[in-house]
C-alpha atoms as a printed R data frame, in Angstrom:
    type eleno elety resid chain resno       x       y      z
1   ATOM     1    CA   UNK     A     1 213.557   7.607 33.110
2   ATOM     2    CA   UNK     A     2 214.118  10.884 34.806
3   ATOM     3    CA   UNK     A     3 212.529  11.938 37.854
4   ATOM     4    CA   UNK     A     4 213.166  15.305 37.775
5   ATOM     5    CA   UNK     A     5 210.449  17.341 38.234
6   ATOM     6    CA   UNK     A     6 209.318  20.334 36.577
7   ATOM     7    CA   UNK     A     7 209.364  23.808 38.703
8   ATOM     8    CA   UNK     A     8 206.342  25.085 39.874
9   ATOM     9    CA   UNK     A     9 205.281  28.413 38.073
10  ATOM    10    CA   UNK     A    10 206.054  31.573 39.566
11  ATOM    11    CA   UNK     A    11 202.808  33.546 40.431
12  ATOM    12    CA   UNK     A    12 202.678  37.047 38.757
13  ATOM    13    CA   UNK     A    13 203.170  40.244 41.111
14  ATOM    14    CA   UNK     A    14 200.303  42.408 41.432
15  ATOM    15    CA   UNK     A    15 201.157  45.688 41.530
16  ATOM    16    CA   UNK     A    16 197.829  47.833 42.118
17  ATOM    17    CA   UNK     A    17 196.558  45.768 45.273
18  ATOM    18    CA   UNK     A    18 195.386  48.951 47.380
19  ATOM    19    CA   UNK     A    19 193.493  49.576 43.806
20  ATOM    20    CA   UNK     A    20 192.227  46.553 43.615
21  ATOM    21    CA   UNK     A    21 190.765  46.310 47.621
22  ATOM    22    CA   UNK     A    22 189.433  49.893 46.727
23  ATOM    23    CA   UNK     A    23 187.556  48.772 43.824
24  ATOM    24    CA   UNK     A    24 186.132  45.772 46.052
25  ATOM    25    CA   UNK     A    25 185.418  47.827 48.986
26  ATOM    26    CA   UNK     A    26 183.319  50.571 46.876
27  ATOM    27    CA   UNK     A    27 181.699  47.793 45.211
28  ATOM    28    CA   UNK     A    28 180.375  46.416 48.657
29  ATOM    29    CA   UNK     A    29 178.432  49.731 48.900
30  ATOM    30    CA   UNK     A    30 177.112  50.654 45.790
31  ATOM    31    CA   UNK     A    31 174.034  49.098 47.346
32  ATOM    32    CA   UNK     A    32 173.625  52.515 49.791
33  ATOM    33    CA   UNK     A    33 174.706  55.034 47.278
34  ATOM    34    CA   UNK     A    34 173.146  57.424 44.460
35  ATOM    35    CA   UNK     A    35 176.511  58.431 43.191
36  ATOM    36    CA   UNK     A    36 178.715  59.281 46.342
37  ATOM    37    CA   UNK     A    37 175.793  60.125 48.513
38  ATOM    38    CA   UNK     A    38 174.754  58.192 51.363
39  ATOM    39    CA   UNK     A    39 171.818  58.325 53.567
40  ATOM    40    CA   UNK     A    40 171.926  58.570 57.329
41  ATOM    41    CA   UNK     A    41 170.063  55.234 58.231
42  ATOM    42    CA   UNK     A    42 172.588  53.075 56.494
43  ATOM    43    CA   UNK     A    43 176.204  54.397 58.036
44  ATOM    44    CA   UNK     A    44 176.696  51.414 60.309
45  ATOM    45    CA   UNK     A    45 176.034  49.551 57.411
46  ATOM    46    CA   UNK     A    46 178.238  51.049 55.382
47  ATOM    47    CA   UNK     A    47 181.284  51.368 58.037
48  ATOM    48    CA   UNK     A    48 181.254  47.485 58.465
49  ATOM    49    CA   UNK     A    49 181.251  46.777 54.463
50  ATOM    50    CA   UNK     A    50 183.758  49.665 54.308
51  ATOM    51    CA   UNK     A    51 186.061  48.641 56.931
52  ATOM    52    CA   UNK     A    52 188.362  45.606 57.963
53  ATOM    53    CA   UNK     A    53 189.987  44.368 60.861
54  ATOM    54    CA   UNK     A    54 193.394  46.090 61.471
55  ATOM    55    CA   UNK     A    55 192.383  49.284 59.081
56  ATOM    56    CA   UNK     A    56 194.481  52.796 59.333
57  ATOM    57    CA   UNK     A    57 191.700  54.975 59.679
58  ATOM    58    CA   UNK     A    58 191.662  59.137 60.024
59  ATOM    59    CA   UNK     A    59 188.682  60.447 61.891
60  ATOM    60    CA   UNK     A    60 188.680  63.851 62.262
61  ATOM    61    CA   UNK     A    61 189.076  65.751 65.253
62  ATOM    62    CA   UNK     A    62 191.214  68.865 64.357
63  ATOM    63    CA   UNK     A    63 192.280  71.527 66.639
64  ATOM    64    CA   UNK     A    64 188.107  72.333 66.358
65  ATOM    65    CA   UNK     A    65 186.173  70.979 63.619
66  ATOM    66    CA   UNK     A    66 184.920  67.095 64.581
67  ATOM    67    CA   UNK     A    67 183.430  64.320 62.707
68  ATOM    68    CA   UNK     A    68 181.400  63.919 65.436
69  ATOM    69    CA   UNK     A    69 178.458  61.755 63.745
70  ATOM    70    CA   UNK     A    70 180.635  59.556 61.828
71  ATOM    71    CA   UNK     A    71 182.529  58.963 64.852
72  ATOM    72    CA   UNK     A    72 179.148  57.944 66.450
73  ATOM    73    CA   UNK     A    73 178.146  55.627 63.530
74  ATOM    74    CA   UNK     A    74 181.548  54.303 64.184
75  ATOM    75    CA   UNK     A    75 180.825  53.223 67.736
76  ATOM    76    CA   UNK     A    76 177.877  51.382 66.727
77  ATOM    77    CA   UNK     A    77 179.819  48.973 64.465
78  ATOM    78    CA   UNK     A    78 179.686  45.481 65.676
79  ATOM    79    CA   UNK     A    79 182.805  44.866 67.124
80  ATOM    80    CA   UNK     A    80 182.940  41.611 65.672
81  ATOM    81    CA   UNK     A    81 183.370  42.300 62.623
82  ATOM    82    CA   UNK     A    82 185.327  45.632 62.585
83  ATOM    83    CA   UNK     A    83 187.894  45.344 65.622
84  ATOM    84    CA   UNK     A    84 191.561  46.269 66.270
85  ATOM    85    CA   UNK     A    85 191.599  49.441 64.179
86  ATOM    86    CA   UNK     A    86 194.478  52.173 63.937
87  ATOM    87    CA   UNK     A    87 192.920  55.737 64.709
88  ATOM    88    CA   UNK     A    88 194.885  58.346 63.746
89  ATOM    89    CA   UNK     A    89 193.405  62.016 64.831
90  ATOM    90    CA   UNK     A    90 194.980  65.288 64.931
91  ATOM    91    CA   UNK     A    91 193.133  65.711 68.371
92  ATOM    92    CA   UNK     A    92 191.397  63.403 70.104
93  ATOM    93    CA   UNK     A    93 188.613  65.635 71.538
94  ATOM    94    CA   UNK     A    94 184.616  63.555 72.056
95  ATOM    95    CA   UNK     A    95 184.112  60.811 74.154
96  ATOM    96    CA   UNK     A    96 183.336  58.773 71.066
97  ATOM    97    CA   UNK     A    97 186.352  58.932 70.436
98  ATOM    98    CA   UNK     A    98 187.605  56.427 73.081
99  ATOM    99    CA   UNK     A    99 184.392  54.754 73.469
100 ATOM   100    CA   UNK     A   100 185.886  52.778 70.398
101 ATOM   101    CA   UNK     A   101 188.705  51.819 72.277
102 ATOM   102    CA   UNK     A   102 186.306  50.868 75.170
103 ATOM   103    CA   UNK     A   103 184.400  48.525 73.072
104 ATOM   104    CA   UNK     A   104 186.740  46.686 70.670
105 ATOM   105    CA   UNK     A   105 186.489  48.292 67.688
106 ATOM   106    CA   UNK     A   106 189.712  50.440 68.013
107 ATOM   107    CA   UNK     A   107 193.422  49.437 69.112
108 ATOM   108    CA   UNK     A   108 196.069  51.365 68.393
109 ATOM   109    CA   UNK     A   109 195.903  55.363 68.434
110 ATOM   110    CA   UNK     A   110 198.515  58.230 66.625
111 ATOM   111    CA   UNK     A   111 197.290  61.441 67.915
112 ATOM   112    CA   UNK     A   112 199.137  65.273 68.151
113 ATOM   113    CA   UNK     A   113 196.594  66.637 70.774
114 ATOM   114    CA   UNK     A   114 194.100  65.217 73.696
115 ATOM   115    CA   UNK     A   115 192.927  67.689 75.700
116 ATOM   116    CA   UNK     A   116 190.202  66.728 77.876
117 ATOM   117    CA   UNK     A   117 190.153  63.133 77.205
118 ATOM   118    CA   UNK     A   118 193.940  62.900 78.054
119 ATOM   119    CA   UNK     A   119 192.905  61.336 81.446
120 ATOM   120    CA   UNK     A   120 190.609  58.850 79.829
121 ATOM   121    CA   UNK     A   121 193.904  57.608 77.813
122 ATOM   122    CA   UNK     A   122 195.958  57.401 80.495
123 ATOM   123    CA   UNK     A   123 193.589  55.182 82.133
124 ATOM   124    CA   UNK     A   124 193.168  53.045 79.297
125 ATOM   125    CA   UNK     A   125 196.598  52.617 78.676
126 ATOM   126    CA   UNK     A   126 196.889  51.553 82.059
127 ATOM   127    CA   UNK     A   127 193.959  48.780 81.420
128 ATOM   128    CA   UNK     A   128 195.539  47.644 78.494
129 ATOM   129    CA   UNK     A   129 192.930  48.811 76.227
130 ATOM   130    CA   UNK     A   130 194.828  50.716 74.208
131 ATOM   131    CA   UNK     A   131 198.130  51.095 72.473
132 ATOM   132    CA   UNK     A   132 199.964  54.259 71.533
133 ATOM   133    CA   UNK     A   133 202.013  54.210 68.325
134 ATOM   134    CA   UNK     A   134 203.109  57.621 69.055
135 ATOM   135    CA   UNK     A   135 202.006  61.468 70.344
136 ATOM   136    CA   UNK     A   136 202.942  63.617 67.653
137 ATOM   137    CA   UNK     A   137 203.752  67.173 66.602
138 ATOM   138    CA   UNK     A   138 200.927  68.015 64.097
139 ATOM   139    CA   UNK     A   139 203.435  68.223 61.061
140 ATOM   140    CA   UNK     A   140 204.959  65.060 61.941
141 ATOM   141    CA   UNK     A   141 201.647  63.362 61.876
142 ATOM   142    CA   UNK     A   142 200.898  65.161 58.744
143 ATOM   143    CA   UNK     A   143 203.669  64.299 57.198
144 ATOM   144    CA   UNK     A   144 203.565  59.866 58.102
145 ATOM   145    CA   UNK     A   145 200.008  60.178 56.475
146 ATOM   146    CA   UNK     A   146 201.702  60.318 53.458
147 ATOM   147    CA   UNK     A   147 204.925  58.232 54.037
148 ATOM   148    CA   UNK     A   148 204.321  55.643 56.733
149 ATOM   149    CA   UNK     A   149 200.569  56.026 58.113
150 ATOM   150    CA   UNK     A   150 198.761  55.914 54.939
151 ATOM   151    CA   UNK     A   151 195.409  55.398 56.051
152 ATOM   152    CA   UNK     A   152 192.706  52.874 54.599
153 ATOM   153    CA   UNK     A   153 190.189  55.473 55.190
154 ATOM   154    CA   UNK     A   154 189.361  58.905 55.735
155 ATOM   155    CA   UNK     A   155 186.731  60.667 57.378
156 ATOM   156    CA   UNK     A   156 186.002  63.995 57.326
157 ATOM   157    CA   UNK     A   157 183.746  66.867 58.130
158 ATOM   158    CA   UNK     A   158 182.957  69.611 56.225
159 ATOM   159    CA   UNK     A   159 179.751  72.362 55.810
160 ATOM   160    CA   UNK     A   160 178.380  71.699 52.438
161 ATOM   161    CA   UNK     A   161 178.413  69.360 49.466
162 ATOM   162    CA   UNK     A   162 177.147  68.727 46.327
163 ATOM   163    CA   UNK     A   163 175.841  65.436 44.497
164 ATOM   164    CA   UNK     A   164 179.124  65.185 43.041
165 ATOM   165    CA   UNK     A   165 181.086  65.146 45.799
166 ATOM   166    CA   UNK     A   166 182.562  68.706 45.779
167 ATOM   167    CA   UNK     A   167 183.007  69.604 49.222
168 ATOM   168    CA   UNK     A   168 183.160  73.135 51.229
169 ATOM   169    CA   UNK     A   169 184.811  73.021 54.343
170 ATOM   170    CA   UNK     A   170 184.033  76.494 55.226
171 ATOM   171    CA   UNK     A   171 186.025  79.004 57.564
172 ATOM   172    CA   UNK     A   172 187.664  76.312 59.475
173 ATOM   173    CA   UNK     A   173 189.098  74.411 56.746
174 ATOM   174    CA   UNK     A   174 192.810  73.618 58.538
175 ATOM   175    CA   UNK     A   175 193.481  69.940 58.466
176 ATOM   176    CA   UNK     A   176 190.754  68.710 56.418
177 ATOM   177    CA   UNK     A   177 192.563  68.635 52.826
178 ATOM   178    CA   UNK     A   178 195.457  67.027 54.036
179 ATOM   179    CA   UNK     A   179 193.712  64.314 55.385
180 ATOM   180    CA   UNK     A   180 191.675  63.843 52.356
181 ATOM   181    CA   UNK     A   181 194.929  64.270 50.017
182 ATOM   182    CA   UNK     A   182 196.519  61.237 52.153
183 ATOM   183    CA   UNK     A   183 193.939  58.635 51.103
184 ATOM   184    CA   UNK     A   184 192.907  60.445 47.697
185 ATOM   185    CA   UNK     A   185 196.596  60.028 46.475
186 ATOM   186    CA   UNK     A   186 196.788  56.533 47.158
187 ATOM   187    CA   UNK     A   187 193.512  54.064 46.513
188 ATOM   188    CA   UNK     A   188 192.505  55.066 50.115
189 ATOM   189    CA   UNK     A   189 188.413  55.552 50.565
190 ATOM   190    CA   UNK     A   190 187.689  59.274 52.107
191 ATOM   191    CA   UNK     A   191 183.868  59.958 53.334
192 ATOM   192    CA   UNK     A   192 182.509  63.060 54.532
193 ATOM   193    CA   UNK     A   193 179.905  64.333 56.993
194 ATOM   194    CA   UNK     A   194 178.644  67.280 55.722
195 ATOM   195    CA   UNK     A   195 175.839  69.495 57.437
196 ATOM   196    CA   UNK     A   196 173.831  70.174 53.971
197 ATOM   197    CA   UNK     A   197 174.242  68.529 50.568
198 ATOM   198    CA   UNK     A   198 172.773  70.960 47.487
199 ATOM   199    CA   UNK     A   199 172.251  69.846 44.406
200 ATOM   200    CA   UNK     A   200 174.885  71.734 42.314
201 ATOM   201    CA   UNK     A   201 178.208  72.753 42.405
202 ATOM   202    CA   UNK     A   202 176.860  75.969 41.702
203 ATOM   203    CA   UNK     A   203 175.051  76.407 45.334
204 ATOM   204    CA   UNK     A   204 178.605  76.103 47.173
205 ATOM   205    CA   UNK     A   205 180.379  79.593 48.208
206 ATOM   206    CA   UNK     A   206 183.335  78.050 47.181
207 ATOM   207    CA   UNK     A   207 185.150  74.658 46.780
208 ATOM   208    CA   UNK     A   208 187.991  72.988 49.226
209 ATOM   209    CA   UNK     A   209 188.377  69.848 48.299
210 ATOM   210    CA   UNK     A   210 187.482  68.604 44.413
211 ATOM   211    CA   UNK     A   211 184.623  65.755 44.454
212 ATOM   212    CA   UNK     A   212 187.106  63.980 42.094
213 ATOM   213    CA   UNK     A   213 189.225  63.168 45.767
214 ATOM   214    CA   UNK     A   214 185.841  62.324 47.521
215 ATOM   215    CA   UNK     A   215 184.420  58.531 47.884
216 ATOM   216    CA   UNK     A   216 180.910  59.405 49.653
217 ATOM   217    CA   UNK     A   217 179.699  61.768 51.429
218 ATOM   218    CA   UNK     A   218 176.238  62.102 54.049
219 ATOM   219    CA   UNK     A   219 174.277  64.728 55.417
220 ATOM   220    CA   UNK     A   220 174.850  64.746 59.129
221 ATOM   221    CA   UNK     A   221 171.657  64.205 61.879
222 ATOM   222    CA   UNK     A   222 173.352  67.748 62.991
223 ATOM   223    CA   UNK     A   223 175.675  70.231 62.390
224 ATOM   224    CA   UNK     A   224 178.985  68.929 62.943
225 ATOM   225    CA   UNK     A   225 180.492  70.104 66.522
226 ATOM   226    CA   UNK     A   226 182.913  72.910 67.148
227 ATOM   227    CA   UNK     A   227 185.182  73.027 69.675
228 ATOM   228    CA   UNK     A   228 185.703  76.948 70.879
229 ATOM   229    CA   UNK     A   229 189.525  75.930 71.909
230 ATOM   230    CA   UNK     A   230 191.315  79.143 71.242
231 ATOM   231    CA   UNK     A   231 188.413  81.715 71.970
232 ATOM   232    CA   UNK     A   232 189.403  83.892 74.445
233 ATOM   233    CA   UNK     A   233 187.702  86.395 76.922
234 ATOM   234    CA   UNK     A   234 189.191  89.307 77.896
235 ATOM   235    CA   UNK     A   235 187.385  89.382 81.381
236 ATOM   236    CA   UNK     A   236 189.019  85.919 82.151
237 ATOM   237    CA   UNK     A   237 192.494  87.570 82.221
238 ATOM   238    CA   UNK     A   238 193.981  88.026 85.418
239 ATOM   239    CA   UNK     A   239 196.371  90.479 86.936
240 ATOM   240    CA   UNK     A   240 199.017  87.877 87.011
241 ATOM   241    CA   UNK     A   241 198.211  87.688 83.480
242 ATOM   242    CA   UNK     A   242 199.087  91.321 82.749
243 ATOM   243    CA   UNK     A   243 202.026  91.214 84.821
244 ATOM   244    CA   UNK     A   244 203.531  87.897 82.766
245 ATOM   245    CA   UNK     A   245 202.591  89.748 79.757
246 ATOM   246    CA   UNK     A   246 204.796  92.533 80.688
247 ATOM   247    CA   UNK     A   247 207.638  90.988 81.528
248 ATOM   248    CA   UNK     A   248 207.534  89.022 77.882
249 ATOM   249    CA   UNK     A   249 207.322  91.916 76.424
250 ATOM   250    CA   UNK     A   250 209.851  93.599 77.988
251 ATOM   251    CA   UNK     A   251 212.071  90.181 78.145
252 ATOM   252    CA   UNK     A   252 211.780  88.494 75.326
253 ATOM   253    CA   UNK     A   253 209.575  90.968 72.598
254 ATOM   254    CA   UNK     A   254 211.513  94.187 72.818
255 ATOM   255    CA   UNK     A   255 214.738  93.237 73.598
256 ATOM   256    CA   UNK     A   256 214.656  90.463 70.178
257 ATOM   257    CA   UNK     A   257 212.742  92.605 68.228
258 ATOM   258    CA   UNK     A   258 210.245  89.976 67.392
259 ATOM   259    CA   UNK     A   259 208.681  90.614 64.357
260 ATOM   260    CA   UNK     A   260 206.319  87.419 63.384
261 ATOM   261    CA   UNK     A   261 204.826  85.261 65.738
262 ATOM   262    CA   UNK     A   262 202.047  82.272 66.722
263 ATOM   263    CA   UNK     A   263 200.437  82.717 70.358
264 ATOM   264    CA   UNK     A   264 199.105  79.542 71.365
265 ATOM   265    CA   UNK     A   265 196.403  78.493 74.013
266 ATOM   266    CA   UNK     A   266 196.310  80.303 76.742
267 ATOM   267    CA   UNK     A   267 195.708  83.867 78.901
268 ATOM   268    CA   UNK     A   268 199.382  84.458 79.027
269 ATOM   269    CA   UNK     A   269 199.354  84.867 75.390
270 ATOM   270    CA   UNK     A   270 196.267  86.847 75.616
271 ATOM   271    CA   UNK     A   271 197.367  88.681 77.818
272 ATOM   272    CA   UNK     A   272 200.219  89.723 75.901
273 ATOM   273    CA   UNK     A   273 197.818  90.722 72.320
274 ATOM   274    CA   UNK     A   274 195.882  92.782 75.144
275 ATOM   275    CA   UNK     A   275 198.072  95.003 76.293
276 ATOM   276    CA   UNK     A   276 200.388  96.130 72.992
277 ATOM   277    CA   UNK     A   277 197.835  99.320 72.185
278 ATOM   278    CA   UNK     A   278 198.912 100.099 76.027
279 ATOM   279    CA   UNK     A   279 201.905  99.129 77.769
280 ATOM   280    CA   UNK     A   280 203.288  98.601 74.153
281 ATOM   281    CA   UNK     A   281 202.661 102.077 73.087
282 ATOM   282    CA   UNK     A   282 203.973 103.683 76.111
283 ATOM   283    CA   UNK     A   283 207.520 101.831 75.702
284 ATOM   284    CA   UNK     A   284 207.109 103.318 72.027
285 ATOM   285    CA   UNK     A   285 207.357  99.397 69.824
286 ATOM   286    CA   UNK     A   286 204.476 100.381 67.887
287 ATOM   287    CA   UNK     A   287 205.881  99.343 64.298
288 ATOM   288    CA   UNK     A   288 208.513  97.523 65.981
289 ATOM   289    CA   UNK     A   289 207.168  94.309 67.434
290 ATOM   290    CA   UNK     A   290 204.282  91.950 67.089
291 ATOM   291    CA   UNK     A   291 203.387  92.824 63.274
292 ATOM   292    CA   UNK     A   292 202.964  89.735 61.775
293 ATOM   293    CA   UNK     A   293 200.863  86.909 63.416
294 ATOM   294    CA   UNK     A   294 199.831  83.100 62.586
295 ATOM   295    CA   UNK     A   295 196.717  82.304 64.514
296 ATOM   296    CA   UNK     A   296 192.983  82.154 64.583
297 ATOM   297    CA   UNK     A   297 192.006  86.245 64.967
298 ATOM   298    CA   UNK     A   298 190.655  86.558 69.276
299 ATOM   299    CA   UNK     A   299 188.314  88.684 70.671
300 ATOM   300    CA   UNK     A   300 191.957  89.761 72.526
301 ATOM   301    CA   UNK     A   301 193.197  90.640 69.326
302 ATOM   302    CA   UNK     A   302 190.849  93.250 67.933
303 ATOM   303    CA   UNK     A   303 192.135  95.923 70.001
304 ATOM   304    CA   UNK     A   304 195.913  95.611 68.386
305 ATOM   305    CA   UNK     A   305 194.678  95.176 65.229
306 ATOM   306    CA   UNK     A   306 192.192  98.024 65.173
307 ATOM   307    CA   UNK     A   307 195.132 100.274 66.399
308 ATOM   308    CA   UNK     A   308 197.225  99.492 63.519
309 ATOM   309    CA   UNK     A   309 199.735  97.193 65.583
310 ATOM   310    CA   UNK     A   310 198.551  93.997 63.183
311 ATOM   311    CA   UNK     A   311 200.323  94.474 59.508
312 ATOM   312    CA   UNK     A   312 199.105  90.381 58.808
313 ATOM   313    CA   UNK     A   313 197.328  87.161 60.194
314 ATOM   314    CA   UNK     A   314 197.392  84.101 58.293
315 ATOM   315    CA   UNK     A   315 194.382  82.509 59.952
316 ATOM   316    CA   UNK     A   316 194.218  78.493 60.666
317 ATOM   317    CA   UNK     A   317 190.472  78.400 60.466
318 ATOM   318    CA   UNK     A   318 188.429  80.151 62.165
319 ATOM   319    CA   UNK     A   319 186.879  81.051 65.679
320 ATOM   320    CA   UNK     A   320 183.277  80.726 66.920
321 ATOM   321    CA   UNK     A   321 181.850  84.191 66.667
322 ATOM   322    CA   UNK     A   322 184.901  86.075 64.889
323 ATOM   323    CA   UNK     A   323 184.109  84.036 61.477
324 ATOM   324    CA   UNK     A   324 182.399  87.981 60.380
325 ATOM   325    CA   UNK     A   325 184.990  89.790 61.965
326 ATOM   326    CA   UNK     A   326 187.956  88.103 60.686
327 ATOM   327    CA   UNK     A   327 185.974  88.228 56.848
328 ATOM   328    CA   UNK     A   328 185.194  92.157 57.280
């Protein structure tokens, strides 16, 4: 008699298993939602049925615009439950933010920008309570949402929604359909925080992101915050300023002809938009330099571009109080 025995079946591969945990996860919350809209009282709720231990999550923080109240509801998870997750943020910018870290419920952090809270990661870093995957340009984190760091969920802010989902991020849209795109595109769950939710497509100015790329979305306790990072005030420029201002354009402008530019944060740069209806004119590169710009319009912009230095701006988003400037 042989005593060979037969080989065990191969299991099938399952091919759709990010579709599959999507399907499950929604499922877990159809409980809180009339269509994709959820109610304030039942985010911590929803964030631990949502959410697993080890997650990729995007919480925005842009350069600006913050999810501020989801990253509150986030805090208020119970640690227990929801622990060890990967935050990736284009800027890490509220104390929330690490307050996650500080309690559990975050481990790991992919970030581009950290500003104020840059000391607060040092020190945890230090304490061991939390671990850097990597500090990244803004393109290069951009660009591992979709390759490498595809997150398990997104969350977003925006100004206005509608029951269907359909979602306006107003004038500082910048990041916000990227992030989406990254979890839309691939059975990842995107929720947004919006600061009003109408009741038809037809009461948005405009859509940014389709409804059709949008899991849920909740009207916030308050408008979302706004960070003023790039705003600048002409009286806060000093004479050292001016004088650094010169010598770049002297240096570097004039003598390369430069033609299309970004000026980041910072009175230098200021500085430098200042002074081109002045010491720009008088060295005669009117026409010649500084014509094409990539940035947020500045109160220390106006006076080149109302002088007819300024041929273009492609705008990022927008700036607290220039948002009726910049659309006149």
């Amino acid at each position: 008699m042989s005593t060979a025995t037969a080989a065990p079946a191969q299991r099938q591969k399952q091919w759709d298993t990010r579709r599959t945990e999507k399907r499950r996860r929604l499922d877990a919350v159809r409980q809180y939602a009339s269509g994709p809209v959820l109610q304030q009282g039942d985010m911590v709720a929803v964030l631990e049925a949502l959410l697993a231990p080890g997650d990729r999550v995007v919480l925005e923080g842009n350069n600006q615009k913050q999810a501020d109240f989801l990253a509150r509801m986030l805090t208020q998870v119970n640690p227990d439950k929801i622990h060890h997750l990967h935050l990736i943020m284009p800027s890490v910018s509220l104390p929330e933010h690490l307050d996650l870290f500080e309690r559990g419920i975050a481990r790991k952090l992919d970030f581009s920008f950290a500003g104020t809270q840059s000391l607060r990661i040092a020190q945890f870093l230090q304490d061991g309570l939390l671990e850097v995957g990597a500090i990244h340009t803004y393109i290069e984190l951009y660009a591992r949402l979709f390759v490498d760091l595809t997150p398990n969920v997104v969350m977003v802010a925006g100004y206005m929604a509608d029951r269907q989902g359909n979602l306006y991020t107003g004038p500082s849209t910048e990041d916000t359909p990227t992030l989406v795109e990254s979890a839309a595109f691939r059975d990842g769950i995107v929720i947004a925080q919006v600061n009003q939710i109408v009741d038809d497509v037809s009461d948005l100015p405009r859509v940014d992101v389709p409804g059709s790329w949008i899991d849920f979305v909740v009207q916030s306790d308050k408008p979302f915050f706004i960070e003023p990072l790039f705003t600048r005030d002409p009286r806060v420029i000093k004479p050292v300023h001016v004088l650094m201002a010169m010598m770049a354009i002297r240096g570097v402008y004039e003598k390369h002809q430069v033609q299309s530019l970004n000026h980041g944060i910072g009175f230098n740069t200021a500085a430098i938009e200042l002074i081109l209806p002045t010491y720009g004119e008088q060295l005669g590169l009117k026409g010649k330099i500084c014509r094409n710009w990539v940035l947020n319009p500045h109160p220390t912009l106006i006076p080149a571009i109302e002088t007819g230095w300024v041929e273009s701006v492609h705008c990022f988003g927008a700036e607290l109080g220039m948002e009726g400037y910049a659309a006149a």
